[in-house]
Amino acid sequence: MRVLLIGANGYLGRYVADRLLADPAVQLTALGRGDDADVRFDLATGSPGALTRFLDAVHPGVVVNCAGATRGGARDLTRHNTVAVATICESLRRSGCGARLVHLGCASEYGPSQPGSSTAEDAVPRPGGPYGVSKLAATELVLGSGLDAVVLRIFSPVGPGTPAGSPLGRLAEAMRRAMQSGDSELKLGGLGVQRDFVDVRDVARAVHAASLSAAQGVVNIGTGRAVRLREAASVLARVAGFGGALHELDSPPARLVIPGPSTEHPVGSPPATYPYPDGCGTWQQADVRTARDRLGWRPRIVLEESLADIWMEAACRI
């Protein structure tokens, strides 16, 4: 099976590439903007015609799109998350390869959810920010393309390689700094947010399963369990061997606040705040029955293992 992987160098794409390469039946070609891609192509600026010619030459049976941007202004997010997907869909329509498209969406497309609820694929999307809007627009392009396509809506991915700017990445970095400086306490805020954390290696398994399946439409990829950031911080402290106290600051529920090395701030100057960028409010939890029924997929890696891997990378910076 010839698979064209777009975005192989990204956080999710690296693990998808590893998973596909482990399948001896897969012949993988990576397309991206970096020098280490098999084929260099910028979806945000490249033409559908150029990509069509490449598709006709390679003739993949499956195209997996892991490319996209998570940060930036509305213009950049639209270019990298929406226009890029429009290019992929138009190129596949023009091409004679007849490839199946597996596109990675995200839970931000749903927006905030009612606390205690599980979000199923038929929920009405109400994204809470430009990132979710740009990803939802891409999903709608895929679903309306007439292609053999499935959209995997990934909830909150964690595990090795977690970006330092993500909430759990920032938690690990704050803990590393505290341990390095010998602090006996760590002050954090905004730990009331609850998310459905799914390991990136389980996400890669889901992509592999979707590539081989006949499933179409939208499929949630999560664990089916929301975890409070406060709980994740406690687990991270345990796996890191941090014996100090965790003190939660009084801060807005959708923000993670980590004071700098000094806990003193000039009068009138608030501590640095880092908004959770997904626009999903205080709660998100996936209904994952469709993934189980249509992909034969279930998550395998528990959050403690994911956090241990995040800490291992952070500890290497000590």
mmCIF file of C-alpha atoms in Angstrom:
data_model
loop_
_atom_site.group_PDB
_atom_site.id
_atom_site.type_symbol
_atom_site.label_atom_id
_atom_site.label_comp_id
_atom_site.label_asym_id
_atom_site.label_seq_id
_atom_site.Cartn_x
_atom_site.Cartn_y
_atom_site.Cartn_z
ATOM 1 C CA MET A 1 0.000 0.000 0.000
ATOM 2 C CA ARG A 2 1.455 3.341 -1.064
ATOM 3 C CA VAL A 3 0.831 6.042 1.530
ATOM 4 C CA LEU A 4 1.569 9.735 1.075
ATOM 5 C CA LEU A 5 2.071 11.377 4.486
ATOM 6 C CA ILE A 6 1.754 15.149 4.671
ATOM 7 C CA GLY A 7 3.246 16.798 7.749
ATOM 8 C CA ALA A 8 5.558 13.955 8.768
ATOM 9 C CA ASN A 9 7.807 16.271 10.801
ATOM 10 C CA GLY A 10 5.077 17.633 13.057
ATOM 11 C CA TYR A 11 4.274 16.549 16.596
ATOM 12 C CA LEU A 12 1.670 14.005 15.479
ATOM 13 C CA GLY A 13 3.155 13.336 12.059
ATOM 14 C CA ARG A 14 6.415 11.933 13.461
ATOM 15 C CA TYR A 15 4.577 9.189 15.330
ATOM 16 C CA VAL A 16 2.250 8.493 12.425
ATOM 17 C CA ALA A 17 5.313 8.049 10.213
ATOM 18 C CA ASP A 18 6.893 5.642 12.713
ATOM 19 C CA ARG A 19 3.692 3.607 12.912
ATOM 20 C CA LEU A 20 3.270 3.380 9.141
ATOM 21 C CA LEU A 21 6.921 2.514 8.588
ATOM 22 C CA ALA A 22 6.550 -0.356 11.049
ATOM 23 C CA ASP A 23 3.994 -1.935 8.702
ATOM 24 C CA PRO A 24 5.937 -3.922 6.074
ATOM 25 C CA ALA A 25 2.976 -3.629 3.706
ATOM 26 C CA VAL A 26 3.245 0.180 3.618
ATOM 27 C CA GLN A 27 5.410 2.072 1.153
ATOM 28 C CA LEU A 28 5.648 5.562 2.653
ATOM 29 C CA THR A 29 6.410 8.870 0.967
ATOM 30 C CA ALA A 30 6.650 12.036 3.073
ATOM 31 C CA LEU A 31 5.649 15.405 1.648
ATOM 32 C CA GLY A 32 6.400 18.618 3.507
ATOM 33 C CA ARG A 33 8.165 21.961 3.665
ATOM 34 C CA GLY A 34 11.347 20.688 5.357
ATOM 35 C CA ASP A 35 14.564 19.544 3.720
ATOM 36 C CA ASP A 36 14.168 16.045 5.151
ATOM 37 C CA ALA A 37 10.858 15.432 3.363
ATOM 38 C CA ASP A 38 10.931 13.039 0.412
ATOM 39 C CA VAL A 39 9.190 15.744 -1.587
ATOM 40 C CA ARG A 40 9.261 19.440 -0.692
ATOM 41 C CA PHE A 41 5.911 21.140 -1.142
ATOM 42 C CA ASP A 42 4.214 23.990 0.726
ATOM 43 C CA LEU A 43 0.484 23.374 0.828
ATOM 44 C CA ALA A 44 -0.238 26.939 1.896
ATOM 45 C CA THR A 45 1.280 28.396 -1.272
ATOM 46 C CA GLY A 46 1.528 25.496 -3.745
ATOM 47 C CA SER A 47 -1.027 25.075 -6.495
ATOM 48 C CA PRO A 48 -3.479 22.166 -6.751
ATOM 49 C CA GLY A 49 -2.156 21.517 -10.253
ATOM 50 C CA ALA A 50 1.383 20.940 -9.030
ATOM 51 C CA LEU A 51 0.204 18.589 -6.296
ATOM 52 C CA THR A 52 -2.017 16.752 -8.765
ATOM 53 C CA ARG A 53 0.952 16.035 -11.006
ATOM 54 C CA PHE A 54 2.828 14.600 -8.049
ATOM 55 C CA LEU A 55 -0.148 12.449 -7.022
ATOM 56 C CA ASP A 56 -0.431 11.067 -10.537
ATOM 57 C CA ALA A 57 3.277 10.218 -10.511
ATOM 58 C CA VAL A 58 3.341 8.530 -7.092
ATOM 59 C CA HIS A 59 -0.195 7.101 -7.295
ATOM 60 C CA PRO A 60 -0.766 6.597 -3.549
ATOM 61 C CA GLY A 61 -3.625 4.502 -2.272
ATOM 62 C CA VAL A 62 -3.926 6.609 0.901
ATOM 63 C CA VAL A 63 -3.118 10.241 1.647
ATOM 64 C CA VAL A 64 -2.709 11.108 5.350
ATOM 65 C CA ASN A 65 -2.771 14.778 6.281
ATOM 66 C CA CYS A 66 -1.092 15.613 9.603
ATOM 67 C CA ALA A 67 -0.059 19.127 8.553
ATOM 68 C CA GLY A 68 -1.361 22.317 10.096
ATOM 69 C CA ALA A 69 -0.695 25.155 12.518
ATOM 70 C CA THR A 70 -1.854 25.438 16.132
ATOM 71 C CA ARG A 71 -0.730 28.991 16.827
ATOM 72 C CA GLY A 72 -0.733 32.318 15.039
ATOM 73 C CA GLY A 73 -3.227 34.895 13.879
ATOM 74 C CA ALA A 74 -6.453 34.102 12.062
ATOM 75 C CA ARG A 75 -4.822 34.711 8.680
ATOM 76 C CA ASP A 76 -1.980 32.250 9.268
ATOM 77 C CA LEU A 77 -4.295 29.650 10.778
ATOM 78 C CA THR A 78 -6.627 29.913 7.802
ATOM 79 C CA ARG A 79 -3.762 29.590 5.338
ATOM 80 C CA HIS A 80 -2.167 26.555 6.983
ATOM 81 C CA ASN A 81 -5.282 24.762 8.244
ATOM 82 C CA THR A 82 -7.976 25.590 5.694
ATOM 83 C CA VAL A 83 -6.425 26.700 2.405
ATOM 84 C CA ALA A 84 -3.925 23.840 2.613
ATOM 85 C CA VAL A 85 -6.736 21.295 2.962
ATOM 86 C CA ALA A 86 -8.606 22.880 0.065
ATOM 87 C CA THR A 87 -5.480 22.300 -2.034
ATOM 88 C CA ILE A 88 -5.325 18.632 -0.981
ATOM 89 C CA CYS A 89 -9.003 18.007 -1.755
ATOM 90 C CA GLU A 90 -8.887 19.719 -5.129
ATOM 91 C CA SER A 91 -5.711 17.852 -6.097
ATOM 92 C CA LEU A 92 -7.246 14.503 -5.154
ATOM 93 C CA ARG A 93 -10.370 15.303 -7.175
ATOM 94 C CA ARG A 94 -8.238 16.123 -10.222
ATOM 95 C CA SER A 95 -5.906 13.171 -9.830
ATOM 96 C CA GLY A 96 -6.549 9.743 -11.245
ATOM 97 C CA CYS A 97 -5.012 7.996 -8.229
ATOM 98 C CA GLY A 98 -8.324 7.524 -6.417
ATOM 99 C CA ALA A 99 -6.579 7.747 -3.035
ATOM 100 C CA ARG A 100 -8.384 7.578 0.276
ATOM 101 C CA LEU A 101 -7.890 10.678 2.465
ATOM 102 C CA VAL A 102 -7.288 10.440 6.222
ATOM 103 C CA HIS A 103 -7.385 13.955 7.631
ATOM 104 C CA LEU A 104 -6.483 14.891 11.211
ATOM 105 C CA GLY A 105 -9.002 17.264 12.715
ATOM 106 C CA CYS A 106 -9.181 18.275 16.364
ATOM 107 C CA ALA A 107 -11.535 18.552 19.312
ATOM 108 C CA SER A 108 -11.304 22.348 19.143
ATOM 109 C CA GLU A 109 -13.813 22.123 16.312
ATOM 110 C CA TYR A 110 -16.477 21.243 18.888
ATOM 111 C CA GLY A 111 -15.766 24.144 21.224
ATOM 112 C CA PRO A 112 -16.882 24.161 24.877
ATOM 113 C CA SER A 113 -18.906 21.229 26.191
ATOM 114 C CA GLN A 114 -21.293 20.780 29.082
ATOM 115 C CA PRO A 115 -19.340 19.560 32.146
ATOM 116 C CA GLY A 116 -19.913 15.852 32.673
ATOM 117 C CA SER A 117 -20.921 15.206 29.073
ATOM 118 C CA SER A 118 -19.216 13.139 26.383
ATOM 119 C CA THR A 119 -19.044 14.754 22.957
ATOM 120 C CA ALA A 120 -20.139 12.510 20.097
ATOM 121 C CA GLU A 121 -19.499 13.056 16.411
ATOM 122 C CA ASP A 122 -23.033 14.355 15.791
ATOM 123 C CA ALA A 123 -22.591 17.267 18.227
ATOM 124 C CA VAL A 124 -23.085 20.684 16.646
ATOM 125 C CA PRO A 125 -19.618 22.283 16.375
ATOM 126 C CA ARG A 126 -19.237 25.668 18.074
ATOM 127 C CA PRO A 127 -15.499 26.428 18.013
ATOM 128 C CA GLY A 128 -14.418 29.008 20.562
ATOM 129 C CA GLY A 129 -11.554 30.635 18.671
ATOM 130 C CA PRO A 130 -9.854 31.104 15.291
ATOM 131 C CA TYR A 131 -7.912 27.858 15.562
ATOM 132 C CA GLY A 132 -11.048 25.763 15.979
ATOM 133 C CA VAL A 133 -12.789 27.720 13.226
ATOM 134 C CA SER A 134 -9.942 27.110 10.782
ATOM 135 C CA LYS A 135 -9.916 23.386 11.581
ATOM 136 C CA LEU A 136 -13.696 23.072 11.325
ATOM 137 C CA ALA A 137 -13.625 24.770 7.921
ATOM 138 C CA ALA A 138 -11.050 22.197 6.804
ATOM 139 C CA THR A 139 -13.224 19.339 8.047
ATOM 140 C CA GLU A 140 -16.207 20.692 6.151
ATOM 141 C CA LEU A 141 -14.095 20.880 2.993
ATOM 142 C CA VAL A 142 -13.099 17.231 3.406
ATOM 143 C CA LEU A 143 -16.635 16.041 4.146
ATOM 144 C CA GLY A 144 -18.042 17.968 1.196
ATOM 145 C CA SER A 145 -15.350 16.927 -1.264
ATOM 146 C CA GLY A 146 -16.992 13.723 -2.460
ATOM 147 C CA LEU A 147 -13.742 11.867 -1.766
ATOM 148 C CA ASP A 148 -13.294 8.588 0.073
ATOM 149 C CA ALA A 149 -12.331 10.378 3.279
ATOM 150 C CA VAL A 150 -12.382 10.162 7.050
ATOM 151 C CA VAL A 151 -11.665 12.929 9.567
ATOM 152 C CA LEU A 152 -10.135 11.880 12.888
ATOM 153 C CA ARG A 153 -10.988 14.475 15.516
ATOM 154 C CA ILE A 154 -8.069 14.219 17.924
ATOM 155 C CA PHE A 155 -8.727 15.333 21.475
ATOM 156 C CA SER A 156 -5.772 16.544 23.625
ATOM 157 C CA PRO A 157 -2.625 14.705 22.461
ATOM 158 C CA VAL A 158 0.134 14.076 25.010
ATOM 159 C CA GLY A 159 3.271 11.988 25.336
ATOM 160 C CA PRO A 160 6.860 12.211 24.137
ATOM 161 C CA GLY A 161 7.485 15.294 22.061
ATOM 162 C CA THR A 162 4.702 17.288 23.730
ATOM 163 C CA PRO A 163 5.320 20.934 22.758
ATOM 164 C CA ALA A 164 6.834 23.036 25.518
ATOM 165 C CA GLY A 165 4.108 25.622 24.961
ATOM 166 C CA SER A 166 1.269 23.203 25.756
ATOM 167 C CA PRO A 167 -0.238 23.091 29.265
ATOM 168 C CA LEU A 168 1.423 19.794 30.200
ATOM 169 C CA GLY A 169 4.664 20.883 28.557
ATOM 170 C CA ARG A 170 4.637 24.039 30.668
ATOM 171 C CA LEU A 171 3.867 22.032 33.795
ATOM 172 C CA ALA A 172 6.875 19.794 33.163
ATOM 173 C CA GLU A 173 9.134 22.781 32.522
ATOM 174 C CA ALA A 174 7.944 24.565 35.674
ATOM 175 C CA MET A 175 8.610 21.420 37.697
ATOM 176 C CA ARG A 176 12.046 21.037 36.156
ATOM 177 C CA ARG A 177 12.918 24.613 37.115
ATOM 178 C CA ALA A 178 11.643 24.093 40.657
ATOM 179 C CA MET A 179 13.701 20.929 41.125
ATOM 180 C CA GLN A 180 16.781 22.505 39.578
ATOM 181 C CA SER A 181 16.623 25.485 41.919
ATOM 182 C CA GLY A 182 15.704 23.382 44.958
ATOM 183 C CA ASP A 183 12.315 25.036 45.508
ATOM 184 C CA SER A 184 10.120 23.304 48.055
ATOM 185 C CA GLU A 185 6.885 24.461 46.474
ATOM 186 C CA LEU A 186 5.452 25.084 43.027
ATOM 187 C CA LYS A 187 2.706 27.649 42.484
ATOM 188 C CA LEU A 188 0.350 26.979 39.597
ATOM 189 C CA GLY A 189 -2.980 28.330 38.504
ATOM 190 C CA GLY A 190 -5.813 27.363 36.205
ATOM 191 C CA LEU A 191 -5.630 23.683 37.068
ATOM 192 C CA GLY A 192 -9.391 23.236 37.088
ATOM 193 C CA VAL A 193 -9.541 22.735 33.306
ATOM 194 C CA GLN A 194 -10.465 19.177 32.328
ATOM 195 C CA ARG A 195 -9.403 17.569 29.057
ATOM 196 C CA ASP A 196 -9.459 14.160 27.398
ATOM 197 C CA PHE A 197 -5.732 13.411 27.047
ATOM 198 C CA VAL A 198 -4.790 10.765 24.458
ATOM 199 C CA ASP A 199 -1.242 9.558 23.845
ATOM 200 C CA VAL A 200 0.326 10.448 20.498
ATOM 201 C CA ARG A 201 1.283 6.811 19.906
ATOM 202 C CA ASP A 202 -2.354 5.804 20.288
ATOM 203 C CA VAL A 203 -3.244 8.567 17.815
ATOM 204 C CA ALA A 204 -0.763 7.051 15.357
ATOM 205 C CA ARG A 205 -2.405 3.647 15.789
ATOM 206 C CA ALA A 206 -5.775 5.243 15.029
ATOM 207 C CA VAL A 207 -4.418 6.803 11.828
ATOM 208 C CA HIS A 208 -3.036 3.440 10.753
ATOM 209 C CA ALA A 209 -6.379 1.772 11.457
ATOM 210 C CA ALA A 210 -8.277 4.486 9.577
ATOM 211 C CA SER A 211 -5.986 4.063 6.570
ATOM 212 C CA LEU A 212 -6.967 0.398 6.351
ATOM 213 C CA SER A 213 -10.655 0.852 7.121
ATOM 214 C CA ALA A 214 -13.639 1.885 5.019
ATOM 215 C CA ALA A 215 -14.870 4.351 7.659
ATOM 216 C CA GLN A 216 -15.992 7.747 6.422
ATOM 217 C CA GLY A 217 -17.156 10.941 8.069
ATOM 218 C CA VAL A 218 -15.907 12.058 11.484
ATOM 219 C CA VAL A 219 -14.406 9.759 14.133
ATOM 220 C CA ASN A 220 -13.394 10.957 17.607
ATOM 221 C CA ILE A 221 -10.009 9.858 18.919
ATOM 222 C CA GLY A 222 -9.696 10.190 22.687
ATOM 223 C CA THR A 223 -9.856 8.085 25.823
ATOM 224 C CA GLY A 224 -13.428 8.802 26.874
ATOM 225 C CA ARG A 225 -12.221 10.226 30.201
ATOM 226 C CA ALA A 226 -11.695 13.859 31.123
ATOM 227 C CA VAL A 227 -8.805 14.516 33.498
ATOM 228 C CA ARG A 228 -8.363 17.680 35.539
ATOM 229 C CA LEU A 229 -5.044 19.437 35.005
ATOM 230 C CA ARG A 230 -4.669 19.424 38.784
ATOM 231 C CA GLU A 231 -4.702 15.624 38.724
ATOM 232 C CA ALA A 232 -2.210 15.537 35.853
ATOM 233 C CA ALA A 233 0.081 17.875 37.808
ATOM 234 C CA SER A 234 -0.018 15.543 40.820
ATOM 235 C CA VAL A 235 0.819 12.527 38.653
ATOM 236 C CA LEU A 236 3.636 14.447 36.998
ATOM 237 C CA ALA A 237 5.041 15.382 40.407
ATOM 238 C CA ARG A 238 4.988 11.714 41.431
ATOM 239 C CA VAL A 239 6.734 10.401 38.320
ATOM 240 C CA ALA A 240 9.267 13.259 38.528
ATOM 241 C CA GLY A 241 10.018 12.580 42.168
ATOM 242 C CA PHE A 242 9.124 16.155 43.109
ATOM 243 C CA GLY A 243 8.674 16.095 46.881
ATOM 244 C CA GLY A 244 7.606 19.709 47.237
ATOM 245 C CA ALA A 245 4.122 21.104 47.640
ATOM 246 C CA LEU A 246 1.842 22.077 44.762
ATOM 247 C CA HIS A 247 -0.050 25.270 45.540
ATOM 248 C CA GLU A 248 -2.872 26.303 43.257
ATOM 249 C CA LEU A 249 -3.253 30.018 42.649
ATOM 250 C CA ASP A 250 -6.606 31.701 42.240
ATOM 251 C CA SER A 251 -6.823 32.251 38.471
ATOM 252 C CA PRO A 252 -9.323 32.051 35.619
ATOM 253 C CA PRO A 253 -10.334 28.422 34.976
ATOM 254 C CA ALA A 254 -9.303 28.373 31.326
ATOM 255 C CA ARG A 255 -5.797 29.701 31.930
ATOM 256 C CA LEU A 256 -2.643 28.055 33.168
ATOM 257 C CA VAL A 257 -0.642 30.524 35.246
ATOM 258 C CA ILE A 258 2.991 29.834 36.068
ATOM 259 C CA PRO A 259 4.858 32.628 37.857
ATOM 260 C CA GLY A 260 8.448 33.215 36.854
ATOM 261 C CA PRO A 261 11.475 32.374 39.000
ATOM 262 C CA SER A 262 10.445 35.077 41.469
ATOM 263 C CA THR A 263 6.961 35.040 42.943
ATOM 264 C CA GLU A 264 7.105 38.795 43.439
ATOM 265 C CA HIS A 265 5.580 41.006 40.757
ATOM 266 C CA PRO A 266 5.775 44.789 40.381
ATOM 267 C CA VAL A 267 2.737 46.665 41.653
ATOM 268 C CA GLY A 268 0.078 46.710 38.977
ATOM 269 C CA SER A 269 1.831 44.017 36.931
ATOM 270 C CA PRO A 270 -0.016 40.673 36.847
ATOM 271 C CA PRO A 271 1.818 37.347 36.618
ATOM 272 C CA ALA A 272 2.365 35.931 33.147
ATOM 273 C CA THR A 273 -0.644 33.965 31.911
ATOM 274 C CA TYR A 274 -0.763 31.375 29.180
ATOM 275 C CA PRO A 275 -4.222 30.827 27.672
ATOM 276 C CA TYR A 276 -5.218 27.293 26.849
ATOM 277 C CA PRO A 277 -5.326 27.768 23.075
ATOM 278 C CA ASP A 278 -8.069 25.353 22.088
ATOM 279 C CA GLY A 279 -11.058 27.564 22.910
ATOM 280 C CA CYS A 280 -12.837 24.661 24.617
ATOM 281 C CA GLY A 281 -13.644 26.160 28.002
ATOM 282 C CA THR A 282 -13.288 24.130 31.168
ATOM 283 C CA TRP A 283 -14.392 20.673 30.010
ATOM 284 C CA GLN A 284 -13.998 18.267 27.096
ATOM 285 C CA GLN A 285 -14.478 14.528 26.981
ATOM 286 C CA ALA A 286 -14.789 12.343 23.894
ATOM 287 C CA ASP A 287 -17.417 9.779 23.088
ATOM 288 C CA VAL A 288 -15.147 7.164 21.486
ATOM 289 C CA ARG A 289 -17.646 4.457 20.588
ATOM 290 C CA THR A 290 -17.385 5.182 16.857
ATOM 291 C CA ALA A 291 -13.620 4.611 16.889
ATOM 292 C CA ARG A 292 -14.150 1.313 18.660
ATOM 293 C CA ASP A 293 -16.947 0.148 16.352
ATOM 294 C CA ARG A 294 -15.680 1.375 12.978
ATOM 295 C CA LEU A 295 -11.902 1.314 13.389
ATOM 296 C CA GLY A 296 -11.495 -1.443 15.967
ATOM 297 C CA TRP A 297 -9.404 1.058 17.926
ATOM 298 C CA ARG A 298 -9.069 1.612 21.662
ATOM 299 C CA PRO A 299 -6.485 3.660 23.559
ATOM 300 C CA ARG A 300 -3.768 1.565 25.196
ATOM 301 C CA ILE A 301 -1.375 3.986 26.876
ATOM 302 C CA VAL A 302 -2.394 5.384 30.254
ATOM 303 C CA LEU A 303 -1.832 9.020 31.180
ATOM 304 C CA GLU A 304 0.824 8.173 33.771
ATOM 305 C CA GLU A 305 3.008 6.620 31.065
ATOM 306 C CA SER A 306 2.489 9.646 28.810
ATOM 307 C CA LEU A 307 3.439 11.998 31.637
ATOM 308 C CA ALA A 308 6.499 9.917 32.501
ATOM 309 C CA ASP A 309 7.699 10.316 28.922
ATOM 310 C CA ILE A 310 7.044 14.057 29.010
ATOM 311 C CA TRP A 311 9.052 14.296 32.222
ATOM 312 C CA MET A 312 11.912 12.239 30.817
ATOM 313 C CA GLU A 313 12.372 14.776 28.048
ATOM 314 C CA ALA A 314 12.095 17.716 30.446
ATOM 315 C CA ALA A 315 14.581 16.140 32.868
ATOM 316 C CA CYS A 316 17.144 15.829 30.086
ATOM 317 C CA ARG A 317 17.267 19.626 30.021
ATOM 318 C CA ILE A 318 18.492 19.795 33.639
#
